Coordinates of C-alpha atoms in Angstrom, one line a residue:
M1 CA -19.2 -13.0 -4.6
T2 CA -18.6 -16.4 -6.4
E3 CA -15.4 -17.9 -7.5
K4 CA -16.1 -17.8 -11.3
Q5 CA -16.8 -13.4 -10.3
L6 CA -13.8 -13.3 -8.9
L7 CA -11.9 -15.9 -11.0
N8 CA -13.6 -12.9 -13.9
R9 CA -12.5 -10.1 -12.2
V10 CA -8.8 -11.6 -11.6
Y11 CA -8.7 -12.0 -15.7
N12 CA -10.1 -8.3 -15.9
E13 CA -6.8 -7.2 -13.9
I14 CA -3.7 -9.3 -15.9
K15 CA -6.3 -8.3 -18.8
P16 CA -4.2 -4.6 -20.1
H17 CA -1.2 -7.0 -20.1
R18 CA -2.0 -9.8 -22.3
A19 CA 0.6 -9.3 -24.8
L20 CA 3.2 -10.6 -22.3
M21 CA 0.7 -13.0 -21.5
L22 CA 0.7 -14.1 -25.1
I23 CA 4.6 -14.3 -25.5
A24 CA 5.3 -15.2 -22.2
M25 CA 3.2 -18.9 -23.0
F26 CA 4.7 -18.8 -26.2
F27 CA 8.3 -19.3 -24.7
M28 CA 6.4 -21.7 -21.9
A29 CA 5.7 -23.8 -25.3
L30 CA 9.0 -23.7 -26.5
V31 CA 10.8 -24.7 -22.8
A32 CA 7.8 -28.1 -23.0
G33 CA 9.4 -28.0 -26.8
M34 CA 13.3 -28.4 -26.0
S35 CA 12.2 -30.8 -23.0
A36 CA 10.5 -32.6 -25.0
M37 CA 13.5 -32.8 -27.4
Q38 CA 15.8 -33.7 -25.0
A39 CA 14.2 -36.6 -24.4
Y40 CA 13.6 -37.5 -28.3
M41 CA 17.2 -36.7 -28.6
V42 CA 18.0 -40.5 -27.4
K43 CA 16.9 -42.0 -30.6
P44 CA 19.5 -41.1 -33.0
L45 CA 22.2 -40.7 -30.0
L46 CA 21.8 -44.9 -29.9
D47 CA 20.6 -45.8 -33.5
K48 CA 23.4 -43.7 -35.1
I49 CA 26.2 -43.8 -33.1
F50 CA 26.0 -46.9 -30.1
F51 CA 24.5 -49.0 -33.4
E52 CA 25.9 -47.3 -36.8
K53 CA 29.5 -46.0 -35.4
N54 CA 28.6 -42.6 -36.8
D55 CA 31.5 -41.1 -35.5
T56 CA 30.6 -37.6 -37.3
L57 CA 27.4 -38.0 -35.7
L58 CA 28.8 -38.1 -32.1
N59 CA 31.0 -34.9 -32.3
Y60 CA 28.4 -32.4 -33.4
L61 CA 25.7 -34.2 -31.2
P62 CA 26.9 -33.0 -28.1
L63 CA 27.0 -29.6 -29.8
A64 CA 23.3 -29.8 -30.9
L65 CA 22.6 -31.1 -27.4
V66 CA 24.5 -27.6 -25.8
A67 CA 22.5 -25.1 -28.4
I68 CA 18.8 -26.9 -27.0
F69 CA 20.2 -26.5 -23.0
L70 CA 21.0 -23.1 -24.2
S71 CA 18.1 -22.3 -26.5
K72 CA 16.0 -23.8 -23.2
G73 CA 17.3 -21.3 -20.9
V74 CA 16.9 -18.4 -22.9
F75 CA 13.2 -19.0 -23.1
L76 CA 13.0 -20.0 -19.4
Y77 CA 14.1 -16.7 -18.6
G78 CA 12.3 -14.8 -20.9
Y79 CA 8.9 -16.5 -19.8
S80 CA 10.0 -16.0 -15.9
V81 CA 10.7 -12.6 -16.1
L82 CA 7.7 -11.9 -18.4
L83 CA 5.5 -13.2 -15.7
E84 CA 7.1 -11.9 -12.9
K85 CA 6.6 -8.2 -14.7
V86 CA 2.9 -9.6 -15.3
G87 CA 2.1 -10.3 -11.9
Q88 CA 4.6 -7.2 -10.1
S89 CA 2.4 -5.0 -12.7
V90 CA -0.5 -6.2 -11.6
I91 CA 0.3 -5.7 -7.8
L92 CA 1.3 -2.2 -8.7
N93 CA -1.8 -1.4 -10.3
L94 CA -3.9 -3.3 -7.7
R95 CA -1.7 -1.4 -4.7
N96 CA -2.3 1.7 -6.2
R97 CA -6.1 1.8 -6.7
L98 CA -6.5 0.2 -3.7
Y99 CA -4.3 3.4 -1.6
N100 CA -6.0 6.0 -4.0
H101 CA -9.8 4.3 -2.9
L102 CA -8.7 4.2 0.7
L103 CA -8.1 8.4 0.9
I104 CA -11.4 8.8 -0.4
L105 CA -13.2 6.7 1.9
D106 CA -15.0 8.0 4.6
L107 CA -13.7 8.2 8.6
S108 CA -16.7 5.6 9.6
Y109 CA -15.2 3.4 7.8
F110 CA -11.6 3.9 9.2
H111 CA -13.5 3.0 12.8
D112 CA -14.9 -0.2 11.6
T113 CA -11.9 -1.8 9.4
P114 CA -8.8 -1.9 11.8
T115 CA -5.5 -0.3 10.3
G116 CA -3.1 -3.2 11.0
E117 CA -6.0 -5.5 8.1
L118 CA -6.1 -2.6 6.2
I119 CA -2.4 -2.3 5.5
S120 CA -2.1 -6.7 5.5
R121 CA -4.8 -6.6 2.3
I122 CA -2.8 -4.2 0.3
I123 CA 0.6 -6.2 1.0
S124 CA 0.2 -9.5 1.9
D125 CA -3.2 -10.4 0.2
V126 CA -1.5 -8.5 -2.7
T127 CA 1.3 -10.5 -3.5
L128 CA -0.8 -13.8 -2.3
L129 CA -2.9 -12.7 -5.2
Q130 CA 0.1 -12.7 -7.3
T131 CA 1.8 -15.7 -6.7
A132 CA -1.6 -17.3 -8.5
V133 CA -1.2 -15.0 -11.3
S134 CA 2.2 -15.2 -12.2
H135 CA 3.3 -18.3 -10.7
T136 CA 0.5 -21.0 -9.9
L137 CA -2.2 -20.7 -12.9
I138 CA 0.6 -20.2 -15.4
G139 CA 2.3 -23.1 -13.7
I140 CA -0.8 -25.2 -14.1
I141 CA 0.2 -24.5 -18.2
K142 CA 3.7 -24.7 -18.7
D143 CA 3.4 -28.4 -16.5
S144 CA 0.9 -29.5 -18.4
L145 CA 2.5 -28.8 -21.7
T146 CA 5.5 -30.3 -20.7
V147 CA 3.9 -33.4 -19.5
I148 CA 2.1 -33.5 -23.1
C149 CA 5.3 -33.2 -24.7
L150 CA 7.0 -35.7 -22.9
L151 CA 4.3 -38.2 -23.0
G152 CA 4.4 -37.6 -26.9
V153 CA 8.3 -38.7 -26.8
I154 CA 7.5 -41.8 -24.6
F155 CA 4.9 -43.1 -26.5
Y156 CA 6.3 -42.7 -29.7
Q157 CA 9.5 -44.1 -27.9
D158 CA 9.8 -45.9 -25.1
W159 CA 8.1 -45.3 -21.8
K160 CA 11.0 -45.9 -19.7
L161 CA 12.0 -42.7 -20.5
A162 CA 9.9 -41.4 -18.0
S163 CA 12.8 -42.5 -15.4
F164 CA 15.3 -39.6 -15.1
S165 CA 18.3 -39.0 -12.1
M166 CA 21.1 -36.9 -12.7
V167 CA 22.3 -33.9 -10.0
F168 CA 25.2 -32.2 -10.6
L169 CA 26.0 -31.5 -7.3
P170 CA 29.8 -30.8 -7.1
L171 CA 29.9 -27.6 -9.8
S172 CA 26.5 -26.3 -8.6
I173 CA 27.5 -25.7 -5.1
L174 CA 29.5 -22.5 -5.9
P175 CA 27.1 -20.7 -8.5
I176 CA 24.9 -21.5 -5.5
I177 CA 26.2 -19.7 -3.0
Y178 CA 27.0 -16.5 -5.1
F179 CA 23.8 -16.4 -5.6
G180 CA 22.8 -16.9 -2.9
R181 CA 24.1 -13.7 -2.0
I182 CA 22.5 -11.8 -4.0
H183 CA 19.0 -13.3 -3.0
R184 CA 20.3 -12.3 0.7
R185 CA 21.1 -8.6 -0.4
L186 CA 18.2 -8.2 -2.8
S187 CA 15.5 -9.9 -0.3
I188 CA 17.1 -7.8 2.9
Q189 CA 16.3 -3.9 0.5
T190 CA 12.6 -5.9 -0.1
Q191 CA 12.1 -5.8 3.5
Q192 CA 13.0 -2.7 3.9
T193 CA 11.6 -1.1 1.4
V194 CA 8.2 -3.6 2.4
A195 CA 8.5 -1.4 5.9
R196 CA 8.7 1.7 4.5
V197 CA 5.3 0.8 2.6
S198 CA 3.4 0.1 5.7
N199 CA 4.8 2.8 7.9
N200 CA 3.4 4.9 5.2
L201 CA 0.2 3.1 5.4
H202 CA 0.6 3.6 8.9
E203 CA 0.6 7.5 9.0
S204 CA -1.8 8.0 6.3
I205 CA -4.5 5.8 7.4
G206 CA -3.9 6.6 11.2
G207 CA -4.1 10.6 9.9
N208 CA -6.8 10.4 6.8
R209 CA -8.3 13.6 9.1
I210 CA -5.7 15.8 8.8
V211 CA -5.5 14.0 5.1
K212 CA -8.5 15.5 4.0
A213 CA -9.1 18.3 5.7
F214 CA -5.8 19.6 4.7
C215 CA -7.2 17.8 1.0
M216 CA -3.3 16.4 0.6
E217 CA -5.3 13.2 -1.2
Q218 CA -3.2 13.5 -4.1
Y219 CA 0.0 14.6 -2.4
E220 CA 0.2 11.0 -0.1
S221 CA -0.9 9.1 -3.5
N222 CA 2.2 10.5 -4.8
R223 CA 4.0 9.7 -1.8
F224 CA 3.1 6.4 -2.4
M225 CA 3.2 5.8 -5.5
Q226 CA 7.4 6.6 -5.5
I227 CA 7.6 3.8 -2.5
I228 CA 5.8 0.8 -4.1
R229 CA 7.5 2.1 -7.3
E230 CA 11.2 0.8 -5.6
L231 CA 9.3 -1.5 -4.2
Y232 CA 8.2 -3.1 -7.7
D233 CA 11.9 -2.6 -9.2
I234 CA 13.2 -4.7 -6.5
Y235 CA 11.0 -7.1 -7.3
I236 CA 12.0 -7.0 -10.6
S237 CA 15.8 -6.9 -10.0
E238 CA 14.8 -10.1 -8.2
A239 CA 13.6 -11.9 -10.6
K240 CA 16.0 -11.1 -13.4
V241 CA 18.4 -12.6 -10.9
K242 CA 16.1 -15.8 -9.9
S243 CA 15.2 -16.7 -13.5
F244 CA 19.2 -16.1 -14.8
S245 CA 20.5 -18.3 -11.7
H246 CA 17.6 -20.9 -12.9
S247 CA 19.3 -20.6 -16.3
F248 CA 22.5 -21.1 -15.7
M249 CA 22.1 -23.9 -14.1
E250 CA 20.2 -25.6 -16.5
L251 CA 23.2 -24.7 -19.1
L252 CA 25.5 -26.2 -16.5
G253 CA 23.7 -29.5 -16.1
G254 CA 23.4 -29.0 -20.3
V255 CA 27.3 -29.1 -20.9
F256 CA 27.4 -31.2 -18.1
V257 CA 25.1 -33.7 -19.8
A258 CA 26.6 -33.2 -23.7
W259 CA 29.8 -33.7 -22.1
V260 CA 28.6 -37.7 -20.8
I261 CA 27.2 -38.1 -24.2
W262 CA 30.4 -36.8 -25.9
Y263 CA 32.7 -38.8 -23.0
G264 CA 29.9 -41.8 -23.2
G265 CA 29.8 -42.4 -26.4
H266 CA 33.4 -42.4 -27.2
Q267 CA 33.7 -45.5 -24.2
V268 CA 30.7 -47.1 -25.8
L269 CA 32.9 -46.9 -29.1
A270 CA 36.0 -47.9 -27.5
G271 CA 34.4 -51.0 -26.0
S272 CA 35.1 -49.7 -22.4
S273 CA 31.7 -49.4 -21.5
T274 CA 28.3 -51.0 -22.6
P275 CA 25.4 -49.3 -24.5
G276 CA 22.9 -50.6 -21.6
T277 CA 24.7 -48.8 -19.5
F278 CA 24.6 -45.4 -21.4
F279 CA 21.0 -45.7 -22.5
S280 CA 19.9 -45.9 -18.6
F281 CA 22.1 -43.3 -17.6
L282 CA 20.6 -40.7 -20.4
T283 CA 17.2 -42.1 -19.6
A284 CA 17.4 -40.4 -16.1
L285 CA 17.2 -36.7 -17.4
V286 CA 13.5 -37.0 -18.3
M287 CA 12.1 -35.9 -15.0
I288 CA 8.8 -36.3 -15.9
Y289 CA 7.0 -36.5 -12.3
E290 CA 8.7 -33.0 -11.4
P291 CA 5.4 -31.1 -13.5
I292 CA 3.4 -33.8 -12.8
K293 CA 4.4 -33.8 -8.9
G294 CA 4.4 -29.8 -9.2
L295 CA 0.5 -29.7 -10.7
S296 CA -0.9 -31.8 -7.6
K297 CA 1.1 -29.3 -5.0
M298 CA -0.4 -26.3 -6.7
N299 CA -4.1 -26.3 -5.8
S300 CA -3.5 -24.5 -1.8
S301 CA -2.3 -21.7 -4.1
I302 CA -4.8 -21.2 -6.1
Q303 CA -6.9 -21.4 -3.3
Q304 CA -5.3 -18.9 -1.1
G305 CA -5.0 -16.3 -4.4
I306 CA -8.6 -16.5 -4.7
A307 CA -9.8 -15.6 -0.9
S308 CA -7.2 -12.9 -1.3
A309 CA -8.5 -11.9 -4.0
A310 CA -12.4 -11.3 -2.3
R311 CA -10.2 -9.3 0.3
V312 CA -9.1 -7.5 -2.3
F313 CA -12.0 -6.7 -4.1
S314 CA -14.5 -5.9 -0.9
I315 CA -12.2 -2.4 -0.3
L316 CA -12.4 -1.9 -3.8
D317 CA -16.5 -1.9 -4.0
T318 CA -16.5 -0.1 -0.8
E319 CA -18.2 2.7 -2.2
P320 CA -17.6 6.5 -0.3
K321 CA -20.7 7.7 1.3
I322 CA -19.2 11.3 1.0
R323 CA -18.9 12.2 -2.4
N324 CA -19.5 15.3 -4.3
H325 CA -23.3 16.4 -5.5
P326 CA -23.6 16.1 -9.1
D327 CA -24.2 19.7 -9.5
A328 CA -21.7 20.5 -6.6
V329 CA -19.9 24.1 -7.1
D330 CA -17.0 25.6 -5.6
I331 CA -18.0 28.0 -3.0
P332 CA -15.8 30.7 -2.2
P333 CA -14.4 31.7 0.9
M334 CA -16.2 32.4 3.7
K335 CA -17.6 36.2 4.5
D336 CA -20.8 36.1 6.6
R337 CA -21.6 33.2 8.8
I338 CA -21.7 29.8 9.5
V339 CA -25.2 28.5 9.8
F340 CA -26.7 25.5 11.5
N341 CA -30.7 24.7 11.1
E342 CA -32.6 21.3 12.4
V343 CA -29.1 19.6 12.2
Q344 CA -29.5 16.1 13.3
F345 CA -27.3 13.5 13.5
S346 CA -27.2 9.3 14.0
Y347 CA -24.2 6.6 13.6
D348 CA -25.5 3.5 11.3
N349 CA -26.6 2.0 15.1
G350 CA -29.3 4.5 14.8
V351 CA -28.0 6.1 18.1
Q352 CA -29.1 9.6 17.8
V353 CA -26.3 12.3 19.0
L354 CA -27.4 15.1 17.2
N355 CA -31.2 16.3 17.7
G356 CA -32.1 19.6 16.1
I357 CA -29.3 21.9 16.6
D358 CA -30.0 25.4 15.5
L359 CA -26.5 27.8 15.9
T360 CA -25.1 30.3 14.0
V361 CA -21.7 31.7 13.8
S362 CA -20.7 34.8 12.3
K363 CA -17.3 35.5 10.2
G364 CA -14.2 36.1 13.0
E365 CA -16.1 34.5 16.0
S366 CA -14.9 32.2 18.4
L367 CA -17.0 29.6 19.8
A368 CA -16.5 27.5 22.6
I369 CA -18.3 24.2 23.2
V370 CA -18.6 22.7 26.5
G371 CA -20.4 19.5 27.9
T372 CA -19.4 16.0 29.3
S373 CA -17.9 13.2 27.1
G374 CA -20.8 12.0 24.7
A375 CA -22.5 15.2 24.3
G376 CA -22.0 15.5 20.8
K377 CA -19.6 18.3 20.6
T378 CA -16.2 16.6 18.0
T379 CA -19.4 15.2 16.5
L380 CA -21.5 18.8 15.7
V381 CA -17.6 19.9 14.8
N382 CA -17.0 17.1 12.6
M383 CA -20.1 17.5 10.5
V384 CA -18.9 21.1 8.9
P385 CA -15.4 19.5 6.8
R386 CA -18.1 16.8 6.4
F387 CA -16.3 13.6 7.8
Y388 CA -19.4 12.8 8.8
D389 CA -23.2 14.0 6.3
I390 CA -25.6 15.4 9.2
S391 CA -28.4 12.7 8.8
E392 CA -31.0 16.1 8.7
G393 CA -31.5 19.5 8.4
S394 CA -28.0 21.4 6.8
I395 CA -25.8 23.5 6.8
L396 CA -24.9 26.5 5.1
V397 CA -21.8 28.6 4.6
D398 CA -22.7 32.2 3.3
G399 CA -26.3 30.9 2.4
A400 CA -24.5 27.7 0.8
D401 CA -25.7 24.0 1.9
I402 CA -22.4 22.8 2.2
K403 CA -23.8 19.3 0.5
K404 CA -24.0 21.3 -3.0
A405 CA -20.2 22.4 -2.5
T406 CA -17.1 20.6 -4.6
I407 CA -15.5 19.0 -0.7
N408 CA -12.4 20.2 -1.8
S409 CA -13.6 23.8 -2.2
L410 CA -15.4 23.2 1.2
R411 CA -12.1 21.3 3.0
K412 CA -9.7 24.0 1.7
Q413 CA -11.5 27.3 3.9
I414 CA -11.2 25.0 7.3
A415 CA -7.6 24.4 9.5
M416 CA -7.9 21.9 12.5
V417 CA -5.8 21.6 15.8
S418 CA -7.0 18.4 17.2
Q419 CA -5.9 16.9 20.7
Q420 CA -3.9 14.2 18.8
T421 CA -1.4 15.7 17.0
I422 CA -1.3 14.3 13.4
L423 CA 2.2 15.1 11.8
F424 CA 4.3 12.5 9.4
N425 CA 8.0 11.2 9.7
D426 CA 9.2 13.8 7.3
T427 CA 10.9 17.0 7.7
I428 CA 10.0 20.1 10.2
R429 CA 9.3 22.0 6.8
N430 CA 6.7 19.2 4.9
N431 CA 5.1 19.4 7.8
I432 CA 4.3 22.6 8.1
A433 CA 3.8 23.3 4.8
Y434 CA 1.8 20.2 4.7
G435 CA -1.5 22.0 3.4
D436 CA 0.3 24.1 0.4
L437 CA 4.2 22.7 0.0
E438 CA 4.8 25.8 -2.5
K439 CA 4.6 28.3 0.3
S440 CA 8.0 30.2 0.4
D441 CA 10.5 29.3 3.4
E442 CA 9.9 33.4 4.4
D443 CA 6.4 31.9 4.5
I444 CA 6.7 28.8 6.2
I445 CA 9.7 30.9 8.5
E446 CA 6.6 33.3 9.6
A447 CA 4.3 30.5 10.0
A448 CA 6.7 29.2 12.7
R449 CA 7.3 32.1 14.5
A450 CA 3.4 32.8 15.0
A451 CA 3.6 29.7 16.4
Y452 CA 6.5 30.5 19.0
A453 CA 7.8 27.6 16.9
L454 CA 10.9 29.1 15.7
D455 CA 13.8 29.2 18.6
F456 CA 13.4 25.6 19.0
I457 CA 13.5 24.7 15.6
K458 CA 16.7 26.9 15.0
M459 CA 18.0 24.5 18.1
M460 CA 17.4 21.8 15.6
P461 CA 20.4 19.9 14.3
D462 CA 19.1 20.6 10.5
G463 CA 16.5 23.3 12.1
F464 CA 13.7 23.3 9.6
N465 CA 15.0 20.2 7.3
T466 CA 15.3 18.0 11.0
I467 CA 13.4 14.9 10.5
I468 CA 10.9 14.4 13.3
G469 CA 10.2 10.7 13.6
E470 CA 7.2 8.8 13.1
S471 CA 4.4 11.0 14.6
G472 CA 6.5 13.6 15.3
A473 CA 8.3 11.3 17.7
R474 CA 11.6 13.6 18.3
L475 CA 9.7 16.4 19.7
S476 CA 7.7 16.8 22.7
G477 CA 4.3 17.2 23.4
G478 CA 4.0 21.2 23.5
Q479 CA 6.3 21.1 20.3
Q480 CA 4.1 18.3 18.1
Q481 CA 1.5 20.4 18.8
R482 CA 3.2 24.2 18.1
I483 CA 4.2 22.7 14.8
S484 CA 0.5 21.5 14.1
I485 CA -0.5 25.0 14.9
A486 CA 1.5 26.7 12.2
R487 CA 0.7 24.3 9.5
A488 CA -2.7 25.7 10.3
L489 CA -1.2 29.2 9.9
L490 CA 0.5 28.3 6.8
K491 CA -3.4 27.1 5.3
N492 CA -4.7 30.7 6.7
A493 CA -7.7 28.7 5.9
P494 CA -11.0 31.3 7.7
I495 CA -12.8 28.4 9.3
L496 CA -10.7 26.8 12.2
I497 CA -11.1 24.0 14.1
L498 CA -9.5 23.4 17.9
D499 CA -10.9 20.0 18.9
E500 CA -9.2 20.0 22.8
A501 CA -6.0 21.4 21.6
T502 CA -4.0 21.8 24.7
S503 CA -6.2 19.0 26.7
A504 CA -2.9 16.8 26.9
L505 CA -0.3 19.3 27.5
D506 CA 1.6 20.3 31.1
T507 CA 0.7 23.8 32.3
E508 CA 4.0 25.1 30.9
S509 CA 3.8 23.5 27.2
E510 CA 0.2 24.9 27.8
R511 CA 1.0 28.1 28.6
E512 CA 3.2 28.3 25.2
V513 CA 0.6 26.7 22.8
Q514 CA -2.3 28.8 23.9
K515 CA -0.3 31.8 22.8
A516 CA 0.2 29.5 19.9
L517 CA -3.3 29.3 19.3
E518 CA -4.5 32.9 20.2
N519 CA -2.0 34.1 17.1
L520 CA -3.8 32.1 15.0
M521 CA -7.6 32.7 15.9
K522 CA -7.2 36.4 15.1
G523 CA -9.9 37.1 12.0
R524 CA -10.7 33.6 11.7
T525 CA -14.4 31.7 12.5
T526 CA -13.7 29.5 15.0
F527 CA -15.0 26.2 17.1
I528 CA -13.2 25.5 20.2
I529 CA -13.8 21.7 21.6
A530 CA -12.4 22.0 25.7
H531 CA -12.0 20.3 28.0
R532 CA -10.2 22.9 30.5
L533 CA -12.8 25.6 30.9
S534 CA -10.0 27.9 31.9
T535 CA -9.2 27.8 28.0
I536 CA -12.1 29.0 26.6
R537 CA -13.0 31.9 29.4
N538 CA -12.3 34.3 26.4
A539 CA -14.7 33.0 23.9
D540 CA -16.8 35.7 22.3
R541 CA -19.7 33.2 23.1
I542 CA -19.6 29.4 24.9
I543 CA -22.1 26.7 24.1
V544 CA -22.8 24.0 26.5
M545 CA -24.3 20.6 25.3
Q546 CA -25.9 17.6 27.2
H547 CA -27.0 14.7 25.0
G548 CA -26.6 16.3 21.7
N549 CA -28.5 19.1 22.8
I550 CA -27.8 23.2 23.6
V551 CA -28.7 23.9 26.7
E552 CA -27.1 26.6 27.0
Q553 CA -25.3 29.8 25.5
G554 CA -23.7 32.9 26.3
S555 CA -20.3 34.3 27.5
H556 CA -18.0 32.3 30.2
S557 CA -19.5 35.3 33.1
E558 CA -23.4 35.1 31.6
L559 CA -23.2 31.4 32.1
L560 CA -22.1 31.3 35.6
A561 CA -24.4 34.0 36.3
A562 CA -27.2 31.4 35.3
D563 CA -26.7 28.7 37.6
G564 CA -27.2 25.8 35.6
A565 CA -25.1 23.6 33.7
Y566 CA -21.9 25.4 32.6
K567 CA -21.7 26.1 37.0
L568 CA -21.9 23.0 37.6
L569 CA -19.5 22.0 35.0
N570 CA -17.0 24.8 36.0
S571 CA -17.7 23.5 39.9
M572 CA -16.4 20.0 39.1
Q573 CA -14.0 20.8 37.6
H574 CA -12.6 23.3 40.1
E575 CA -13.4 20.2 42.7
N576 CA -10.6 17.9 40.4
V577 CA -13.5 15.6 39.2
I578 CA -13.3 16.3 35.6

């Protein structure tokens, strides 16, 4: 993407806020005009007061100067807050769009893109882009206007007006300390809120598979929007304090200068000072070199903004490969069977993972899938909820091709319990009710009871309202897994996927979880990916996979009697080889 195209896209992000931008630019012009007027007032000061000895004008001129500084402060405050609102609104919209877009991208995208990089793009890159929009580009306009206005005055009056010196240090220390404390407090709030945003991103991106399986994209979008709205409000408050402190210091300096004019003017009229001394002091107010110096510093910020824009837009330009077919329809809950018809799958690198799988799974059947690592077990079951799309062949649910079904209607029929337990830093109640937040407390309690989780939940400090920490850190592995089983029970989907649900547990925890799984599997069509063969002895059917092919299938006893690949796996496991 060329620099011109990037700038056009950045402009399109700002375009909805054109009215605020125009008002802000108008305020900029007024601020520049006020700066020029301050310099111009040297002329009546010298001509009318020092030389014509007009005592009446001397009494009014300081008041006029105070009015100019006050007006400049008001317009400065106005354009600063307006620009910050524009910049933060761009951030708000971009971050929300980026997050919503990430939720619909495929699992393969998250496998290829580090989570930290995604978080950095949403937090840091968008912020740098906002800085370039609301500060750097606009700063160039403001400083240019100021330079032009001051140059006009200088060439009309005298080039010596370009010199400037005046710092009102003594009285400025106290407000600097006061506003510094406010900035520090707001900065802490900002960092804390940014940390919450990063934590939310880490959880939802890392748990994207569960988000998709339970069709909770909108819930996660709303949860994220709430946090970044808080961050938006803090930034606006910080901008108001920053702008007010700037305006206050401008007014303080103006009052001081007005006092100097009144006092110094009287000293000149009284003969205790010379017009040259006063003139040299007054010309120190011009400061034309500041905006010129500011213009030279902005190039690096602009380049940062352009680079950040490229990274941000690259995410928005990434199209999901898995999406609803143009003629997709909602499919009813499964009533008969799932059929894999010559299913083939290969990753983008061309490696073939599934080779013409033919398989029929009847309603209510428990199908265990075993095989060595890399045999294609997880890939096979990932085809059912369309986490990946098959390369060739078809998967039919009651005769309907899942590619012609809406993604939501398909995934609402599927519950999942995986080896990597995905829980969220929320209450136990909300974790169990994740797939359906409208469920009653009675339904949630019953799901917890069926998952053998009710006893330990009652022992928690706040029961079902206990916050379980990031990824359920405050729970044991067995407790985490039982919460995820309760979640799947509450969803009450006809299709269940168990992806090595007990392989990470110790023997005691496995027994508790296994009882919960037996309750979960009742009446459901279940795909069980198992590492420990002892956990699938009672499965209705077991298929053995090797190199993307089904090489054996049957019951546990039938496969042992066949003296083939399954018996070899069983022997290896008993010998602790696998």
